[in-house]
mmCIF file of C-alpha atoms and ligand atoms in Angstrom:
data_model
loop_
_atom_site.group_PDB
_atom_site.id
_atom_site.type_symbol
_atom_site.label_atom_id
_atom_site.label_comp_id
_atom_site.label_asym_id
_atom_site.label_seq_id
_atom_site.Cartn_x
_atom_site.Cartn_y
_atom_site.Cartn_z
ATOM 1 C CA MET A 1426 -46.954 -9.055 -41.451
ATOM 2 C CA SER A 1427 -44.096 -7.651 -39.330
ATOM 3 C CA GLU A 1428 -42.853 -4.062 -39.687
ATOM 4 C CA PRO A 1429 -40.327 -3.450 -42.486
ATOM 5 C CA ILE A 1430 -36.699 -3.029 -41.445
ATOM 6 C CA LYS A 1431 -35.802 0.636 -41.963
ATOM 7 C CA THR A 1432 -32.249 1.271 -43.083
ATOM 8 C CA ASP A 1433 -30.097 3.638 -45.117
ATOM 9 C CA VAL A 1434 -28.976 1.088 -47.686
ATOM 10 C CA VAL A 1435 -29.976 -2.418 -48.764
ATOM 11 C CA ILE A 1436 -27.201 -4.234 -50.601
ATOM 12 C CA VAL A 1437 -28.362 -7.083 -52.835
ATOM 13 C CA GLY A 1438 -25.516 -9.611 -52.778
ATOM 14 C CA ALA A 1439 -22.817 -10.308 -50.176
ATOM 15 C CA GLY A 1440 -20.001 -11.023 -52.642
ATOM 16 C CA PRO A 1441 -16.671 -9.200 -52.371
ATOM 17 C CA ILE A 1442 -18.096 -6.030 -53.909
ATOM 18 C CA GLY A 1443 -21.180 -5.926 -51.674
ATOM 19 C CA LEU A 1444 -18.844 -6.347 -48.710
ATOM 20 C CA PHE A 1445 -16.496 -3.549 -49.745
ATOM 21 C CA ALA A 1446 -19.529 -1.315 -50.358
ATOM 22 C CA VAL A 1447 -20.265 -1.618 -46.618
ATOM 23 C CA PHE A 1448 -16.829 -0.104 -45.954
ATOM 24 C CA GLU A 1449 -17.189 2.843 -48.318
ATOM 25 C CA LEU A 1450 -20.767 3.550 -47.189
ATOM 26 C CA GLY A 1451 -19.819 3.140 -43.534
ATOM 27 C CA LEU A 1452 -17.047 5.731 -43.770
ATOM 28 C CA LEU A 1453 -19.737 8.170 -44.919
ATOM 29 C CA ASP A 1454 -22.135 7.252 -42.064
ATOM 30 C CA MET A 1455 -24.530 4.989 -43.957
ATOM 31 C CA LYS A 1456 -25.872 1.801 -42.350
ATOM 32 C CA CYS A 1457 -26.328 -1.314 -44.474
ATOM 33 C CA HIS A 1458 -28.273 -4.545 -44.588
ATOM 34 C CA LEU A 1459 -26.949 -7.201 -46.983
ATOM 35 C CA VAL A 1460 -29.075 -9.970 -48.443
ATOM 36 C CA ASP A 1461 -27.716 -13.065 -50.190
ATOM 37 C CA ILE A 1462 -29.388 -16.169 -51.479
ATOM 38 C CA LEU A 1463 -26.373 -18.223 -50.417
ATOM 39 C CA ASP A 1464 -26.094 -19.413 -46.831
ATOM 40 C CA LYS A 1465 -22.567 -18.045 -46.687
ATOM 41 C CA ILE A 1466 -20.868 -14.692 -47.243
ATOM 42 C CA GLY A 1467 -18.430 -14.107 -50.129
ATOM 43 C CA GLY A 1468 -20.246 -14.624 -53.463
ATOM 44 C CA GLN A 1469 -18.269 -16.371 -56.200
ATOM 45 C CA CYS A 1470 -15.062 -16.259 -54.136
ATOM 46 C CA ALA A 1471 -16.577 -18.329 -51.331
ATOM 47 C CA GLU A 1472 -18.861 -20.518 -53.424
ATOM 48 C CA LEU A 1473 -16.877 -21.248 -56.574
ATOM 49 C CA TYR A 1474 -13.159 -21.003 -55.770
ATOM 50 C CA PRO A 1475 -12.414 -20.486 -52.053
ATOM 51 C CA GLU A 1476 -8.993 -22.136 -52.169
ATOM 52 C CA LYS A 1477 -7.800 -20.708 -55.502
ATOM 53 C CA PRO A 1478 -5.089 -18.057 -55.302
ATOM 54 C CA ILE A 1479 -5.810 -14.484 -56.391
ATOM 55 C CA TYR A 1480 -2.827 -12.413 -57.510
ATOM 56 C CA ASP A 1481 -4.392 -9.151 -58.714
ATOM 57 C CA ILE A 1482 -5.796 -7.464 -55.628
ATOM 58 C CA PRO A 1483 -3.852 -4.187 -55.344
ATOM 59 C CA GLY A 1484 -1.279 -4.292 -52.559
ATOM 60 C CA ILE A 1485 -1.865 -7.980 -51.806
ATOM 61 C CA PRO A 1486 0.582 -10.051 -53.902
ATOM 62 C CA TYR A 1487 -1.204 -13.287 -53.036
ATOM 63 C CA THR A 1488 -4.305 -14.403 -51.162
ATOM 64 C CA SER A 1489 -6.817 -17.204 -51.465
ATOM 65 C CA ALA A 1490 -10.358 -16.230 -52.489
ATOM 66 C CA GLN A 1491 -11.667 -17.176 -49.030
ATOM 67 C CA GLY A 1492 -8.739 -15.271 -47.486
ATOM 68 C CA LEU A 1493 -9.894 -12.156 -49.348
ATOM 69 C CA VAL A 1494 -13.461 -12.600 -48.065
ATOM 70 C CA ASP A 1495 -12.194 -13.064 -44.498
ATOM 71 C CA ALA A 1496 -10.035 -9.927 -44.786
ATOM 72 C CA LEU A 1497 -12.983 -7.909 -46.146
ATOM 73 C CA LEU A 1498 -15.138 -9.096 -43.242
ATOM 74 C CA GLN A 1499 -12.469 -7.937 -40.813
ATOM 75 C CA GLN A 1500 -12.165 -4.594 -42.603
ATOM 76 C CA ILE A 1501 -15.916 -3.879 -42.440
ATOM 77 C CA LYS A 1502 -16.441 -5.108 -38.862
ATOM 78 C CA PRO A 1503 -16.566 -1.571 -37.398
ATOM 79 C CA PHE A 1504 -19.660 -0.805 -39.465
ATOM 80 C CA ASN A 1505 -21.785 -3.587 -37.984
ATOM 81 C CA ALA A 1506 -23.654 -4.480 -41.185
ATOM 82 C CA GLN A 1507 -26.590 -6.861 -40.811
ATOM 83 C CA TYR A 1508 -26.676 -10.017 -42.950
ATOM 84 C CA HIS A 1509 -29.735 -11.866 -44.223
ATOM 85 C CA LEU A 1510 -28.374 -15.098 -45.678
ATOM 86 C CA GLY A 1511 -30.350 -17.795 -47.451
ATOM 87 C CA GLU A 1512 -32.776 -15.143 -48.721
ATOM 88 C CA MET A 1513 -33.322 -14.033 -52.294
ATOM 89 C CA VAL A 1514 -34.356 -10.451 -52.987
ATOM 90 C CA GLU A 1515 -37.429 -10.890 -55.142
ATOM 91 C CA SER A 1516 -38.772 -7.386 -55.604
ATOM 92 C CA MET A 1517 -37.712 -3.791 -55.364
ATOM 93 C CA GLU A 1518 -40.141 -0.893 -55.800
ATOM 94 C CA LYS A 1519 -39.889 2.853 -55.423
ATOM 95 C CA ILE A 1520 -42.259 4.154 -52.726
ATOM 96 C CA GLY A 1521 -40.902 7.681 -52.242
ATOM 97 C CA GLY A 1522 -38.325 10.118 -53.457
ATOM 98 C CA PRO A 1523 -36.115 8.175 -53.144
ATOM 99 C CA LEU A 1524 -37.350 5.503 -50.779
ATOM 100 C CA PHE A 1525 -37.537 1.859 -51.739
ATOM 101 C CA ARG A 1526 -39.372 -1.242 -50.555
ATOM 102 C CA VAL A 1527 -37.305 -4.391 -50.944
ATOM 103 C CA ARG A 1528 -38.764 -7.851 -50.301
ATOM 104 C CA THR A 1529 -37.172 -11.280 -50.035
ATOM 105 C CA ASP A 1530 -38.574 -14.724 -50.745
ATOM 106 C CA GLN A 1531 -38.495 -15.394 -46.990
ATOM 107 C CA GLY A 1532 -40.873 -12.516 -46.292
ATOM 108 C CA THR A 1533 -38.278 -10.051 -44.973
ATOM 109 C CA GLU A 1534 -39.166 -6.508 -45.963
ATOM 110 C CA PHE A 1535 -36.925 -3.435 -45.942
ATOM 111 C CA GLU A 1536 -37.522 0.250 -46.412
ATOM 112 C CA SER A 1537 -34.322 1.928 -47.567
ATOM 113 C CA LYS A 1538 -33.209 5.251 -48.970
ATOM 114 C CA VAL A 1539 -30.756 3.634 -51.355
ATOM 115 C CA VAL A 1540 -30.482 0.222 -53.005
ATOM 116 C CA VAL A 1541 -27.109 -1.116 -54.138
ATOM 117 C CA ILE A 1542 -27.317 -4.072 -56.493
ATOM 118 C CA ALA A 1543 -24.098 -6.082 -56.121
ATOM 119 C CA ALA A 1544 -25.645 -9.263 -57.482
ATOM 120 C CA GLY A 1545 -22.636 -10.461 -59.519
ATOM 121 C CA GLY A 1546 -23.530 -12.975 -62.193
ATOM 122 C CA GLY A 1547 -26.952 -13.258 -60.589
ATOM 123 C CA SER A 1548 -28.346 -15.517 -57.942
ATOM 124 C CA PHE A 1549 -26.866 -18.917 -57.316
ATOM 125 C CA GLN A 1550 -29.610 -21.454 -57.847
ATOM 126 C CA PRO A 1551 -29.557 -25.190 -57.247
ATOM 127 C CA LYS A 1552 -29.328 -27.529 -60.207
ATOM 128 C CA ARG A 1553 -32.427 -29.711 -60.428
ATOM 129 C CA PRO A 1554 -31.551 -33.423 -60.597
ATOM 130 C CA PRO A 1555 -32.749 -35.365 -63.654
ATOM 131 C CA ILE A 1556 -35.575 -37.142 -61.790
ATOM 132 C CA PRO A 1557 -38.828 -37.201 -63.757
ATOM 133 C CA GLY A 1558 -41.821 -35.872 -61.804
ATOM 134 C CA ILE A 1559 -39.799 -34.188 -59.034
ATOM 135 C CA GLU A 1560 -41.525 -30.768 -59.358
ATOM 136 C CA PRO A 1561 -44.702 -31.434 -57.284
ATOM 137 C CA TYR A 1562 -42.576 -32.421 -54.281
ATOM 138 C CA GLU A 1563 -40.278 -29.369 -54.372
ATOM 139 C CA GLY A 1564 -40.607 -27.150 -51.323
ATOM 140 C CA THR A 1565 -42.790 -29.698 -49.499
ATOM 141 C CA SER A 1566 -40.622 -32.778 -49.185
ATOM 142 C CA VAL A 1567 -37.818 -32.182 -51.707
ATOM 143 C CA PHE A 1568 -35.430 -29.399 -50.670
ATOM 144 C CA TYR A 1569 -32.329 -27.957 -52.349
ATOM 145 C CA ALA A 1570 -31.145 -26.164 -49.222
ATOM 146 C CA VAL A 1571 -31.535 -26.645 -45.496
ATOM 147 C CA ARG A 1572 -33.023 -23.495 -44.014
ATOM 148 C CA LYS A 1573 -33.947 -24.975 -40.617
ATOM 149 C CA MET A 1574 -32.376 -28.208 -39.400
ATOM 150 C CA GLU A 1575 -35.256 -28.771 -36.984
ATOM 151 C CA ALA A 1576 -37.560 -29.379 -39.960
ATOM 152 C CA PHE A 1577 -35.758 -32.727 -40.421
ATOM 153 C CA ARG A 1578 -35.907 -33.940 -36.817
ATOM 154 C CA ASP A 1579 -37.198 -37.529 -36.588
ATOM 155 C CA LYS A 1580 -37.626 -37.740 -40.363
ATOM 156 C CA ARG A 1581 -36.328 -40.394 -42.746
ATOM 157 C CA VAL A 1582 -33.932 -38.290 -44.839
ATOM 158 C CA LEU A 1583 -32.398 -39.214 -48.179
ATOM 159 C CA ILE A 1584 -29.444 -37.031 -49.212
ATOM 160 C CA VAL A 1585 -28.177 -37.331 -52.795
ATOM 161 C CA GLY A 1586 -24.759 -36.121 -53.973
ATOM 162 C CA GLY A 1587 -21.049 -36.421 -53.326
ATOM 163 C CA GLY A 1588 -19.877 -32.825 -52.884
ATOM 164 C CA ASP A 1589 -19.337 -30.675 -49.819
ATOM 165 C CA SER A 1590 -23.009 -29.746 -49.351
ATOM 166 C CA ALA A 1591 -24.180 -33.378 -49.466
ATOM 167 C CA LEU A 1592 -21.516 -34.466 -47.000
ATOM 168 C CA ASP A 1593 -21.886 -31.456 -44.670
ATOM 169 C CA TRP A 1594 -25.632 -31.991 -44.364
ATOM 170 C CA THR A 1595 -25.160 -35.718 -43.890
ATOM 171 C CA LEU A 1596 -22.918 -34.979 -40.905
ATOM 172 C CA ASN A 1597 -25.216 -32.284 -39.527
ATOM 173 C CA LEU A 1598 -28.532 -34.066 -39.943
ATOM 174 C CA ALA A 1599 -27.449 -37.590 -38.945
ATOM 175 C CA PRO A 1600 -27.841 -36.876 -35.191
ATOM 176 C CA ILE A 1601 -31.392 -35.524 -35.504
ATOM 177 C CA ALA A 1602 -32.920 -37.535 -38.371
ATOM 178 C CA ARG A 1603 -34.782 -40.760 -37.549
ATOM 179 C CA HIS A 1604 -32.866 -42.410 -40.367
ATOM 180 C CA LEU A 1605 -30.444 -40.970 -42.896
ATOM 181 C CA THR A 1606 -29.290 -42.421 -46.203
ATOM 182 C CA LEU A 1607 -26.566 -40.865 -48.346
ATOM 183 C CA LEU A 1608 -26.867 -41.855 -52.000
ATOM 184 C CA HIS A 1609 -24.079 -41.168 -54.484
ATOM 185 C CA ARG A 1610 -23.370 -42.350 -58.020
ATOM 186 C CA ARG A 1611 -19.942 -43.764 -57.221
ATOM 187 C CA SER A 1612 -17.528 -44.424 -54.393
ATOM 188 C CA GLU A 1613 -15.341 -41.335 -55.073
ATOM 189 C CA PHE A 1614 -16.474 -38.083 -53.432
ATOM 190 C CA ARG A 1615 -15.729 -34.479 -54.391
ATOM 191 C CA ALA A 1616 -16.182 -33.317 -50.791
ATOM 192 C CA SER A 1617 -13.223 -32.562 -48.522
ATOM 193 C CA PRO A 1618 -11.406 -35.704 -47.337
ATOM 194 C CA ALA A 1619 -12.069 -34.736 -43.694
ATOM 195 C CA SER A 1620 -15.851 -34.768 -44.273
ATOM 196 C CA VAL A 1621 -15.638 -38.036 -46.223
ATOM 197 C CA ASN A 1622 -13.722 -39.654 -43.350
ATOM 198 C CA LYS A 1623 -16.304 -38.473 -40.800
ATOM 199 C CA MET A 1624 -19.153 -39.750 -42.978
ATOM 200 C CA MET A 1625 -17.405 -43.144 -43.371
ATOM 201 C CA ALA A 1626 -17.030 -43.324 -39.593
ATOM 202 C CA LEU A 1627 -20.776 -42.725 -39.153
ATOM 203 C CA GLU A 1628 -21.489 -45.444 -41.685
ATOM 204 C CA GLY A 1629 -19.084 -47.804 -39.900
ATOM 205 C CA GLU A 1630 -20.943 -47.166 -36.622
ATOM 206 C CA GLY A 1631 -24.249 -47.952 -38.336
ATOM 207 C CA LYS A 1632 -25.545 -44.397 -37.831
ATOM 208 C CA ILE A 1633 -26.201 -43.752 -41.532
ATOM 209 C CA ASP A 1634 -26.599 -45.846 -44.681
ATOM 210 C CA LEU A 1635 -24.319 -45.205 -47.647
ATOM 211 C CA VAL A 1636 -25.725 -46.404 -50.963
ATOM 212 C CA PHE A 1637 -24.397 -46.173 -54.553
ATOM 213 C CA GLY A 1638 -26.768 -45.560 -57.440
ATOM 214 C CA GLN A 1639 -29.160 -42.967 -58.855
ATOM 215 C CA VAL A 1640 -32.754 -41.973 -58.104
ATOM 216 C CA THR A 1641 -34.880 -42.767 -61.163
ATOM 217 C CA ALA A 1642 -38.371 -42.046 -59.810
ATOM 218 C CA LEU A 1643 -40.284 -40.819 -56.765
ATOM 219 C CA GLU A 1644 -43.498 -42.076 -55.248
ATOM 220 C CA GLY A 1645 -45.804 -40.206 -52.920
ATOM 221 C CA SER A 1646 -48.912 -38.057 -52.929
ATOM 222 C CA GLY A 1647 -50.009 -34.475 -52.256
ATOM 223 C CA GLY A 1648 -46.407 -33.219 -52.449
ATOM 224 C CA GLN A 1649 -45.283 -35.669 -49.762
ATOM 225 C CA ILE A 1650 -42.692 -38.139 -50.923
ATOM 226 C CA ALA A 1651 -42.958 -41.717 -49.616
ATOM 227 C CA LYS A 1652 -40.142 -43.502 -51.404
ATOM 228 C CA ALA A 1653 -37.404 -43.092 -53.966
ATOM 229 C CA ILE A 1654 -36.746 -45.717 -56.615
ATOM 230 C CA VAL A 1655 -33.015 -46.225 -56.978
ATOM 231 C CA LYS A 1656 -31.117 -47.918 -59.773
ATOM 232 C CA THR A 1657 -27.692 -49.301 -58.904
ATOM 233 C CA ASN A 1658 -24.728 -49.047 -61.254
ATOM 234 C CA GLU A 1659 -25.134 -52.766 -61.936
ATOM 235 C CA GLY A 1660 -28.682 -52.186 -63.200
ATOM 236 C CA SER A 1661 -30.766 -53.587 -60.332
ATOM 237 C CA THR A 1662 -33.536 -51.488 -58.764
ATOM 238 C CA PHE A 1663 -34.630 -51.039 -55.142
ATOM 239 C CA GLU A 1664 -36.633 -48.607 -53.001
ATOM 240 C CA ILE A 1665 -35.634 -46.257 -50.200
ATOM 241 C CA ALA A 1666 -38.504 -45.179 -47.924
ATOM 242 C CA CYS A 1667 -38.088 -41.503 -47.011
ATOM 243 C CA ASP A 1668 -39.968 -38.420 -45.796
ATOM 244 C CA ALA A 1669 -37.536 -35.869 -47.226
ATOM 245 C CA LEU A 1670 -35.196 -35.845 -50.206
ATOM 246 C CA LEU A 1671 -32.252 -33.420 -50.297
ATOM 247 C CA PRO A 1672 -30.502 -33.460 -53.705
ATOM 248 C CA PHE A 1673 -27.212 -31.500 -53.803
ATOM 249 C CA PHE A 1674 -26.220 -31.357 -57.466
ATOM 250 C CA GLY A 1675 -24.347 -28.044 -57.381
ATOM 251 C CA LEU A 1676 -25.370 -24.503 -58.214
ATOM 252 C CA THR A 1677 -25.745 -22.511 -61.407
ATOM 253 C CA MET A 1678 -25.822 -18.736 -61.696
ATOM 254 C CA LYS A 1679 -28.999 -17.194 -63.099
ATOM 255 C CA LEU A 1680 -29.826 -13.526 -63.317
ATOM 256 C CA GLY A 1681 -33.022 -14.291 -61.405
ATOM 257 C CA PRO A 1682 -35.428 -11.620 -60.163
ATOM 258 C CA VAL A 1683 -33.105 -8.706 -61.064
ATOM 259 C CA ALA A 1684 -34.391 -9.135 -64.626
ATOM 260 C CA ASN A 1685 -37.829 -7.907 -63.509
ATOM 261 C CA TRP A 1686 -36.821 -4.724 -61.718
ATOM 262 C CA GLY A 1687 -37.393 -2.423 -64.664
ATOM 263 C CA PHE A 1688 -33.894 -1.955 -66.101
ATOM 264 C CA GLU A 1689 -33.105 -2.051 -69.800
ATOM 265 C CA LEU A 1690 -30.483 -4.723 -69.555
ATOM 266 C CA HIS A 1691 -27.322 -4.848 -71.659
ATOM 267 C CA ASN A 1692 -27.197 -8.202 -73.503
ATOM 268 C CA ASN A 1693 -30.206 -9.282 -71.388
ATOM 269 C CA GLU A 1694 -28.023 -9.744 -68.337
ATOM 270 C CA LEU A 1695 -26.191 -6.629 -67.159
ATOM 271 C CA ILE A 1696 -27.455 -3.380 -65.656
ATOM 272 C CA PRO A 1697 -26.192 -0.273 -67.472
ATOM 273 C CA VAL A 1698 -24.749 2.410 -65.174
ATOM 274 C CA ASN A 1699 -22.982 5.721 -65.614
ATOM 275 C CA THR A 1700 -19.300 5.779 -64.732
ATOM 276 C CA GLU A 1701 -19.499 8.925 -62.612
ATOM 277 C CA ASN A 1702 -21.232 7.216 -59.678
ATOM 278 C CA PHE A 1703 -22.481 3.818 -60.937
ATOM 279 C CA GLU A 1704 -26.098 4.819 -60.545
ATOM 280 C CA THR A 1705 -28.638 3.010 -62.725
ATOM 281 C CA SER A 1706 -31.421 4.637 -64.738
ATOM 282 C CA MET A 1707 -33.390 4.699 -61.447
ATOM 283 C CA PRO A 1708 -32.181 7.482 -59.122
ATOM 284 C CA GLY A 1709 -31.156 6.023 -55.770
ATOM 285 C CA VAL A 1710 -30.472 2.572 -57.191
ATOM 286 C CA PHE A 1711 -26.841 1.690 -57.937
ATOM 287 C CA ALA A 1712 -25.274 -1.367 -59.567
ATOM 288 C CA ILE A 1713 -21.663 -2.301 -58.812
ATOM 289 C CA GLY A 1714 -19.405 -5.304 -59.459
ATOM 290 C CA ASP A 1715 -20.005 -8.024 -62.038
ATOM 291 C CA ILE A 1716 -23.712 -7.180 -62.466
ATOM 292 C CA ASN A 1717 -23.155 -3.782 -64.114
ATOM 293 C CA TRP A 1718 -22.158 -2.687 -67.569
ATOM 294 C CA TYR A 1719 -20.499 0.395 -69.014
ATOM 295 C CA PRO A 1720 -18.101 0.837 -71.952
ATOM 296 C CA GLY A 1721 -14.793 -0.796 -71.068
ATOM 297 C CA LYS A 1722 -16.126 -2.725 -68.059
ATOM 298 C CA LEU A 1723 -13.787 -5.415 -66.732
ATOM 299 C CA LYS A 1724 -15.267 -8.074 -64.450
ATOM 300 C CA LEU A 1725 -12.484 -7.816 -61.914
ATOM 301 C CA ILE A 1726 -12.726 -7.438 -58.168
ATOM 302 C CA LEU A 1727 -10.579 -4.307 -58.255
ATOM 303 C CA SER A 1728 -13.020 -2.643 -60.695
ATOM 304 C CA GLY A 1729 -15.893 -3.340 -58.284
ATOM 305 C CA PHE A 1730 -13.955 -1.820 -55.380
ATOM 306 C CA HIS A 1731 -13.479 1.412 -57.342
ATOM 307 C CA GLU A 1732 -17.170 1.437 -58.275
ATOM 308 C CA ALA A 1733 -18.147 1.040 -54.607
ATOM 309 C CA ALA A 1734 -16.112 4.099 -53.609
ATOM 310 C CA LEU A 1735 -17.713 6.355 -56.210
ATOM 311 C CA MET A 1736 -21.186 4.943 -55.556
ATOM 312 C CA ALA A 1737 -20.930 5.852 -51.853
ATOM 313 C CA GLN A 1738 -20.251 9.522 -52.663
ATOM 314 C CA LYS A 1739 -23.541 9.806 -54.565
ATOM 315 C CA ALA A 1740 -25.493 7.603 -52.130
ATOM 316 C CA HIS A 1741 -24.573 10.101 -49.409
ATOM 317 C CA HIS A 1742 -26.676 12.762 -51.187
ATOM 318 C CA TYR A 1743 -29.781 10.576 -50.833
ATOM 319 C CA VAL A 1744 -29.178 9.315 -47.307
ATOM 320 C CA HIS A 1745 -27.995 12.631 -45.823
ATOM 321 C CA PRO A 1746 -29.529 15.277 -48.095
ATOM 322 C CA GLY A 1747 -28.089 18.750 -47.568
ATOM 323 C CA LYS A 1748 -25.175 17.461 -45.501
ATOM 324 C CA ARG A 1749 -21.827 18.619 -46.909
ATOM 325 C CA LEU A 1750 -19.502 15.803 -47.899
ATOM 326 C CA VAL A 1751 -15.834 16.516 -47.202
ATOM 327 C CA PHE A 1752 -13.324 14.329 -48.979
ATOM 328 C CA GLN A 1753 -10.955 12.769 -46.432
ATOM 329 C CA TYR A 1754 -8.141 10.201 -46.241
ATOM 330 C CA THR A 1755 -8.208 7.397 -43.672
ATOM 331 C CA THR A 1756 -4.493 8.038 -43.045
ATOM 332 C CA SER A 1757 -5.061 11.567 -41.797
ATOM 333 C CA SER A 1758 -8.711 12.016 -40.799
ATOM 334 C CA THR A 1759 -9.295 11.515 -37.077
ATOM 335 C CA SER A 1760 -13.037 11.377 -37.721
ATOM 336 C CA LEU A 1761 -12.637 8.451 -40.174
ATOM 337 C CA GLN A 1762 -10.229 6.731 -37.778
ATOM 338 C CA LYS A 1763 -12.816 7.049 -35.010
ATOM 339 C CA LYS A 1764 -15.403 5.342 -37.221
ATOM 340 C CA LEU A 1765 -12.890 2.570 -37.896
ATOM 341 C CA GLY A 1766 -12.252 2.203 -34.181
ATOM 342 C CA VAL A 1767 -8.510 2.804 -34.518
ATOM 343 C CA ALA A 1768 -6.445 5.118 -32.339
ATOM 344 C CA PRO A 1769 -6.039 8.518 -34.055
ATOM 345 C CA GLN A 1770 -2.580 8.847 -35.614
ATOM 346 C CA ARG A 1771 -0.539 11.947 -34.782
ATOM 347 C CA ALA A 1772 0.319 14.097 -37.817
ATOM 348 C CA GLN A 1773 3.955 13.648 -38.810
ATOM 349 C CA ALA A 1774 6.219 16.690 -38.530
HETATM 350 C C1 LIG B 2465 -12.868 -19.411 -60.943
HETATM 351 C C2 LIG B 2465 -12.857 -17.899 -60.867
HETATM 352 C C3 LIG B 2465 -11.671 -17.238 -60.677
HETATM 353 C C4 LIG B 2465 -11.653 -15.836 -60.596
HETATM 354 N N1 LIG B 2465 -10.444 -15.203 -60.383
HETATM 355 C C5 LIG B 2465 -10.415 -13.859 -60.254
HETATM 356 C C6 LIG B 2465 -9.186 -13.168 -60.028
HETATM 357 O O1 LIG B 2465 -8.114 -13.772 -59.953
HETATM 358 N N2 LIG B 2465 -9.222 -11.804 -59.894
HETATM 359 C C7 LIG B 2465 -10.398 -11.087 -59.982
HETATM 360 O O2 LIG B 2465 -10.361 -9.870 -59.838
HETATM 361 N N3 LIG B 2465 -11.575 -11.731 -60.225
HETATM 362 C C8 LIG B 2465 -11.606 -13.074 -60.359
HETATM 363 N N4 LIG B 2465 -12.791 -13.710 -60.614
HETATM 364 C C9 LIG B 2465 -14.015 -12.880 -60.775
HETATM 365 C C10 LIG B 2465 -14.519 -12.421 -59.410
HETATM 366 O O3 LIG B 2465 -14.788 -13.537 -58.575
HETATM 367 C C11 LIG B 2465 -15.773 -11.574 -59.602
HETATM 368 O O4 LIG B 2465 -15.418 -10.436 -60.351
HETATM 369 C C12 LIG B 2465 -16.339 -11.154 -58.252
HETATM 370 O O5 LIG B 2465 -16.736 -12.269 -57.488
HETATM 371 C C13 LIG B 2465 -17.532 -10.213 -58.450
HETATM 372 O O6 LIG B 2465 -17.986 -9.875 -57.188
HETATM 373 P P1 LIG B 2465 -19.503 -9.394 -56.970
HETATM 374 O O7 LIG B 2465 -19.595 -9.103 -55.506
HETATM 375 O O8 LIG B 2465 -19.823 -8.354 -57.970
HETATM 376 O O9 LIG B 2465 -20.394 -10.661 -57.357
HETATM 377 P P2 LIG B 2465 -20.470 -12.174 -56.814
HETATM 378 O O10 LIG B 2465 -19.182 -12.612 -56.238
HETATM 379 O O11 LIG B 2465 -21.054 -12.948 -57.940
HETATM 380 O O12 LIG B 2465 -21.546 -12.071 -55.635
HETATM 381 C C14 LIG B 2465 -22.874 -11.719 -55.929
HETATM 382 C C15 LIG B 2465 -23.781 -12.291 -54.862
HETATM 383 O O13 LIG B 2465 -25.099 -11.795 -55.084
HETATM 384 C C16 LIG B 2465 -26.026 -12.810 -54.730
HETATM 385 N N5 LIG B 2465 -27.305 -12.515 -55.391
HETATM 386 C C17 LIG B 2465 -27.566 -12.362 -56.707
HETATM 387 N N6 LIG B 2465 -28.857 -12.060 -56.921
HETATM 388 C C18 LIG B 2465 -29.441 -12.037 -55.704
HETATM 389 C C19 LIG B 2465 -30.770 -11.814 -55.237
HETATM 390 N N7 LIG B 2465 -31.767 -11.523 -56.082
HETATM 391 N N8 LIG B 2465 -31.020 -11.883 -53.908
HETATM 392 C C20 LIG B 2465 -30.012 -12.183 -53.021
HETATM 393 N N9 LIG B 2465 -28.731 -12.402 -53.403
HETATM 394 C C21 LIG B 2465 -28.452 -12.342 -54.716
HETATM 395 C C22 LIG B 2465 -25.363 -14.087 -55.235
HETATM 396 O O14 LIG B 2465 -25.875 -15.219 -54.536
HETATM 397 C C23 LIG B 2465 -23.884 -13.808 -54.907
HETATM 398 O O15 LIG B 2465 -23.501 -14.350 -53.658
HETATM 399 C C24 LIG B 2465 -12.851 -15.094 -60.723
HETATM 400 C C25 LIG B 2465 -14.060 -15.785 -60.918
HETATM 401 C C26 LIG B 2465 -14.070 -17.160 -60.990
HETATM 402 C C27 LIG B 2465 -15.382 -17.871 -61.195
#
């Protein structure tokens, strides 16, 4: 096994609050690694409502959810956080005082002085399609995400779904798969019109097959799928020979592994914290954003931003013990401006 990554802070979740935590921690000289099960940055904003307008971010009368994520990424750029996307944090254990070992389902291991749980409503997990007997194939020849495109080179791939993920992976895998079939229930797609047009062009050129219907059964052995049985909307049945099945039926949010990290959860789903610094019952472990609970909690982005600022003050004690923390404004502190990479502003007369 490779050496663990040593860092000041591991942030579980790269939603808006995990991202802003990088800023507040960075101003106080703490380096961060962020882990997210999604293959993109931005949490609910990026996954659930990227184009919806948000009107209640202080000082920003209007932005789209993706616009907010992009602005946060720009704001935290000076702090050079490291991202580990497509990985789920599975375990977190205390190995020192405080020092934590954090492990992901992809085998990445961290050793950090502080853990910040910014896991929102929990981990996004793929919805399993209603195909009887699909379980034995999962992870071997049925996949709910594409971690490495190369794994599908020269394979006969069957993609099922009509949303953005199904269409994006159809476009991306068509050039490397031996044969690719896109199967959808009906001729209307939820994916962006641009992707649908590109997919239709591929179909027109004979580079992919587009089929309407639903998978009703799978055949294969030892976890390796050989064919899918498909029922058309008219009721007839036929087979599609395939080596890999990629069903994209959307995502649901589940608390996931956080439930096993030793917290007494509020309503079985939220991590109680104190409102002085948003630390959990475990010293050195903080919970901010939608995942936490305290009397009066509001699941708003602005609440999470406030929580991140106070969390960073206490985290500093663990990461830089004995070092005095001086409260400073970014408007007037040349040292903070240096960290942000902006030219120091002259004091006004
Ligand atoms: C449709 C909609 C509209 C909204 N509109 C507004 C609005 O106008 N104003 C407002 O303030 N709020 C709004 N919200 C709420 C807002 O989006 C949330 O408050 C905000 O996203 C919380 O941010 P977060 O970073 O705490 O969590 P999230 O955005 O949920 O991000 C958490 C991340 O943690 C990851 N994660 C969880 N567990 C693990 C694990 N074990 N390992 C790795 N990664 C993990 C998840 O994959 C996720 O990406 C809206 C929400 C929705 C759904």
